[in-house]
Coordinates of C-alpha atoms in Angstrom, one line a residue:
M1 CA 16.4 -36.4 10.1
Q2 CA 17.5 -32.6 9.4
S3 CA 15.2 -29.7 10.8
N4 CA 14.2 -28.2 8.0
N5 CA 16.0 -24.4 7.8
V6 CA 13.6 -22.3 6.2
L7 CA 10.1 -23.2 7.2
D8 CA 8.7 -25.0 10.4
F9 CA 5.7 -24.2 11.0
R10 CA 6.0 -24.7 15.3
R11 CA 8.8 -23.1 14.7
L12 CA 6.8 -20.0 13.4
G13 CA 5.0 -20.9 15.7
Y14 CA 6.8 -19.9 18.8
Y15 CA 8.5 -17.2 16.9
F16 CA 4.8 -15.4 16.1
Q17 CA 4.2 -15.8 19.8
Y18 CA 8.0 -14.2 21.1
H19 CA 6.7 -11.4 18.1
I20 CA 3.4 -10.4 19.5
L21 CA 4.2 -11.0 23.0
A22 CA 8.0 -8.2 22.8
S23 CA 5.6 -5.8 20.8
W24 CA 2.1 -6.1 22.1
K25 CA 2.7 -2.5 24.0
S26 CA 2.9 -1.1 20.5
Y27 CA 0.7 -2.8 18.0
L28 CA -2.0 -1.9 20.7
L29 CA -0.7 1.7 21.1
G30 CA -1.2 2.0 17.4
A31 CA -4.4 -0.1 17.0
L32 CA -6.2 2.2 20.0
S33 CA -4.2 5.7 17.4
I34 CA -6.3 3.7 14.0
F35 CA -10.1 3.9 16.4
G36 CA -9.0 6.9 17.7
L37 CA -8.4 8.9 14.1
L38 CA -11.3 7.1 12.5
M39 CA -13.8 8.0 15.3
L40 CA -12.7 11.8 15.3
V41 CA -14.0 12.6 11.0
P42 CA -17.8 11.2 12.9
A43 CA -16.9 13.6 15.3
F44 CA -16.0 16.5 13.7
M45 CA -19.4 16.3 11.4
L46 CA -21.9 16.2 14.8
L47 CA -19.9 19.2 16.4
T48 CA -19.6 21.4 12.8
D49 CA -23.2 19.4 12.0
N50 CA -22.4 18.5 8.6
A51 CA -23.4 14.9 8.8
P52 CA -23.0 13.1 4.6
H53 CA -26.2 11.6 3.4
E54 CA -24.1 8.7 1.4
L55 CA -21.4 6.5 2.4
S56 CA -19.4 7.8 -0.8
E57 CA -19.5 11.0 0.6
V58 CA -16.8 10.2 3.4
V59 CA -15.0 7.0 1.5
G60 CA -11.9 9.4 0.5
F61 CA -11.9 9.3 4.7
Y62 CA -11.0 5.2 4.7
Y63 CA -8.8 5.4 1.2
F64 CA -6.8 8.1 3.1
G65 CA -6.5 6.2 6.6
L66 CA -5.7 2.8 4.9
F67 CA -3.2 4.1 2.5
F68 CA -1.5 6.3 5.0
G69 CA -1.7 4.3 8.2
G70 CA -1.2 0.8 7.0
L71 CA 2.2 2.7 4.9
L72 CA 3.4 4.4 8.0
F73 CA 2.6 1.1 9.6
T74 CA 4.5 -0.4 7.3
S75 CA 7.4 1.3 6.6
M76 CA 8.0 1.0 10.8
A77 CA 7.9 -2.8 10.6
F78 CA 11.7 -3.9 10.7
S79 CA 12.8 -0.9 13.2
E80 CA 15.0 -3.3 14.6
L81 CA 18.0 -2.8 12.3
A82 CA 18.2 0.6 12.8
S83 CA 20.0 -0.4 16.4
K84 CA 23.3 -2.6 15.7
E85 CA 22.4 -3.7 19.4
K86 CA 19.0 -4.8 18.1
G87 CA 19.2 -5.8 14.8
A88 CA 22.2 -8.5 15.8
Q89 CA 19.9 -9.8 18.7
F90 CA 17.3 -9.2 15.8
L91 CA 19.1 -11.2 13.2
M92 CA 21.1 -13.8 16.2
L93 CA 16.7 -15.0 17.5
P94 CA 16.1 -18.8 16.6
A95 CA 14.1 -18.6 13.6
S96 CA 14.9 -18.6 10.1
H97 CA 14.5 -15.4 7.8
F98 CA 11.7 -16.0 5.8
E99 CA 10.2 -17.6 9.1
K100 CA 10.9 -13.4 11.3
F101 CA 9.5 -12.1 7.6
I102 CA 6.6 -14.3 7.3
T103 CA 6.0 -13.5 10.4
I104 CA 6.0 -8.8 10.0
F105 CA 4.4 -10.0 6.7
L106 CA 0.9 -10.6 7.7
I107 CA 0.8 -8.5 10.7
T108 CA 1.1 -5.7 8.6
T109 CA -1.3 -6.7 5.8
V110 CA -3.7 -9.6 7.4
G111 CA -3.3 -7.9 10.3
Y112 CA -3.6 -4.1 10.2
L113 CA -6.2 -5.1 7.8
L114 CA -8.5 -6.1 9.6
V115 CA -8.2 -4.0 12.8
Y116 CA -8.5 -1.3 10.6
H117 CA -11.9 -2.2 9.5
I118 CA -13.0 -3.4 12.5
A119 CA -12.3 0.7 13.2
A120 CA -13.5 1.6 10.1
Y121 CA -17.2 -0.4 10.6
A122 CA -16.4 1.0 14.3
A123 CA -16.9 4.4 13.0
L124 CA -19.3 4.5 10.2
L125 CA -22.0 3.2 12.9
F126 CA -20.7 6.2 14.8
L127 CA -21.6 8.4 11.2
N128 CA -24.8 6.1 10.8
K129 CA -26.1 7.9 15.3
V130 CA -24.6 11.0 13.5
S131 CA -26.6 11.2 10.4
L132 CA -29.7 10.0 12.8
I133 CA -29.1 12.8 15.0
R134 CA -28.4 15.3 12.5
N135 CA -30.8 14.7 9.8
E136 CA -33.1 12.8 10.8
R137 CA -32.2 9.4 9.3
S138 CA -29.8 7.0 8.5
L139 CA -26.9 7.1 6.6
Q140 CA -27.3 6.0 2.6
L141 CA -25.1 2.9 2.5
D142 CA -24.4 3.5 -0.8
W143 CA -21.6 0.7 -1.9
S144 CA -21.7 1.8 -5.4
F145 CA -17.8 2.8 -4.3
L146 CA -15.9 -1.0 -4.5
T147 CA -17.3 -1.4 -7.7
K148 CA -14.9 -3.1 -10.3
E149 CA -17.2 -1.4 -13.1
D150 CA -16.4 1.9 -11.5
G151 CA -12.5 0.5 -10.9
H152 CA -12.5 1.7 -7.6
I153 CA -11.6 -2.3 -6.8
Y154 CA -8.1 -1.7 -7.7
I155 CA -7.3 0.9 -5.5
Y156 CA -6.6 -2.1 -3.3
Y157 CA -4.4 -4.1 -5.6
A158 CA -2.7 -0.4 -5.8
Y159 CA -2.8 -0.5 -2.0
L160 CA -0.4 -4.0 -1.7
F161 CA 1.6 -2.1 -4.5
C162 CA 2.4 0.4 -2.4
H163 CA 2.8 -2.0 0.8
A164 CA 5.5 -4.7 -0.7
L165 CA 6.6 -1.4 -1.8
F166 CA 7.0 0.2 1.3
L167 CA 8.0 -2.8 3.1
L168 CA 11.3 -3.8 1.1
G169 CA 12.0 0.3 2.1
A170 CA 11.8 -1.1 5.4
I171 CA 14.6 -3.5 5.3
Y172 CA 16.7 -1.1 3.3
F173 CA 16.3 2.1 5.5
A174 CA 17.9 2.2 8.2
R175 CA 16.1 4.7 9.4
L176 CA 13.0 6.9 8.6
A177 CA 12.1 4.2 6.1
F178 CA 8.5 6.1 5.2
I179 CA 10.3 9.7 4.5
K180 CA 13.4 7.7 2.3
T181 CA 10.9 4.8 0.7
L182 CA 9.0 7.9 -0.3
V183 CA 11.6 10.1 -1.2
A184 CA 12.9 7.4 -3.6
T185 CA 9.6 6.1 -5.5
L186 CA 9.3 9.8 -6.2
V187 CA 13.0 9.7 -8.1
C188 CA 12.4 6.0 -9.5
L189 CA 8.9 7.4 -10.7
A190 CA 10.9 11.3 -12.3
G191 CA 13.0 9.2 -13.2
L192 CA 11.2 7.0 -15.5
Y193 CA 9.1 9.3 -17.3
L194 CA 12.1 11.6 -18.4
L195 CA 13.4 8.2 -19.8
N196 CA 10.3 8.0 -22.1
T197 CA 10.2 11.3 -22.6
L198 CA 14.1 11.4 -24.3
F199 CA 12.7 8.2 -25.9
V200 CA 9.7 9.4 -27.5
W201 CA 11.1 12.4 -28.4
I202 CA 13.8 10.8 -30.1
L203 CA 11.2 8.6 -32.2
F204 CA 8.6 11.5 -33.4
A205 CA 11.3 14.2 -33.3
G206 CA 9.8 16.9 -35.2
H207 CA 6.3 16.3 -35.0
M208 CA 6.3 17.6 -30.9
Q209 CA 5.8 20.2 -29.7
T210 CA 6.7 19.0 -26.3
P211 CA 8.0 16.3 -25.7
F212 CA 5.3 16.0 -22.6
Q213 CA 2.9 15.6 -24.8
N214 CA 3.2 11.7 -23.8
A215 CA 2.0 9.5 -20.6
P216 CA 4.5 7.4 -20.5
F217 CA 4.8 3.9 -21.5
I218 CA 1.2 4.6 -22.6
L219 CA 0.6 7.0 -24.8
V220 CA 2.2 10.2 -27.2
G221 CA 0.8 13.3 -29.1
V222 CA 2.1 14.8 -32.5
H223 CA 1.1 16.8 -34.7
D224 CA 1.0 15.5 -38.1
G225 CA -1.7 13.7 -40.2
M226 CA -5.5 15.5 -41.7
Y227 CA -6.7 17.0 -38.0
K228 CA -3.5 18.6 -37.7
S229 CA -3.3 16.1 -34.1
N230 CA -2.6 12.0 -34.1
V231 CA -2.7 10.5 -30.9
Y232 CA -0.6 7.3 -31.3
V233 CA -1.9 4.0 -28.3
I234 CA -0.1 1.3 -27.3
S235 CA -1.9 -2.6 -28.0
E236 CA -4.9 -3.4 -25.8
K237 CA -2.6 -6.8 -25.4
M238 CA -0.1 -4.3 -24.4
I239 CA -2.3 -2.3 -21.9
N240 CA -3.9 -6.4 -20.7
S241 CA -0.3 -7.6 -20.0
Y242 CA 0.2 -4.6 -17.9
I243 CA -3.7 -4.3 -16.1
F244 CA -2.0 -8.0 -15.4
S245 CA 1.6 -7.0 -14.2
A246 CA 0.3 -4.4 -12.0
Q247 CA -2.5 -7.1 -10.2
Y248 CA -0.8 -10.1 -9.9
L249 CA 3.1 -9.8 -10.6
L250 CA 4.6 -6.1 -9.1
A251 CA 3.8 -6.6 -5.5
P252 CA 4.5 -10.4 -5.1
A253 CA 8.2 -9.4 -6.7
L254 CA 8.8 -6.7 -4.7
W255 CA 7.9 -9.0 -1.4
T256 CA 10.3 -11.6 -3.0
I257 CA 12.7 -8.8 -3.2
A258 CA 12.1 -7.2 0.3
Y259 CA 12.4 -11.4 1.7
F260 CA 15.7 -11.6 -0.6
R261 CA 17.1 -7.5 0.6
L262 CA 16.5 -9.2 4.7
K263 CA 18.5 -12.5 3.8
D264 CA 21.4 -10.5 2.8
K265 CA 21.0 -9.3 6.7
E266 CA 22.8 -12.2 7.2
I267 CA 25.7 -11.6 5.8

């Protein structure tokens, strides 16, 4: 009976162990950097006597660290491919491309999120001590920024999408993956915006002062009607389809493309 050439859990375990043993110094340094940077926030507030009263006052630091640290870490995931020698060694390791991909995927998603939130919790405890010292009362733990009603929970969907994007960039670009992925993303977004602008300008020619009176693929404002101004918005069904795609389809689609891009490296 032939062994599975795509996914064998025993082989995956061996490769995962090999990868951790080969990269533990880099991962340890990265984890210590996360802890250090997050601890700088309460330390700075202690020194400047600017301690917050509520958790929501410092949530911006949490989100910045989540995105910047996570995407920078993800963009360095396949750094071996930047060198011909290391790339050849990586591709020739006795594990399937899917096993290599899923290993990196788990480390950059579950692994990073676990380490980051442990560090964030440690920083929260330090921040609470700072609040006790400066404000003589504990930090108010208002978790309203995580509620679904306010829409803040969707930031995590945005993070998963960005992770998928930068994981694809880490495979596609051999060097400077973070910068190149960021620039390529901005260029693509600008191109989509200009394409949409051209479309609505042709469609509503003569009823718009400028072609930029629109939110791409959502609404367009024109000078028309009783009040000399109308706004055309896409249907609720289309809005719901956008939301569903953003939540459940975009990131998996990019992860799939990233896997096949890695598989192409075999050729």
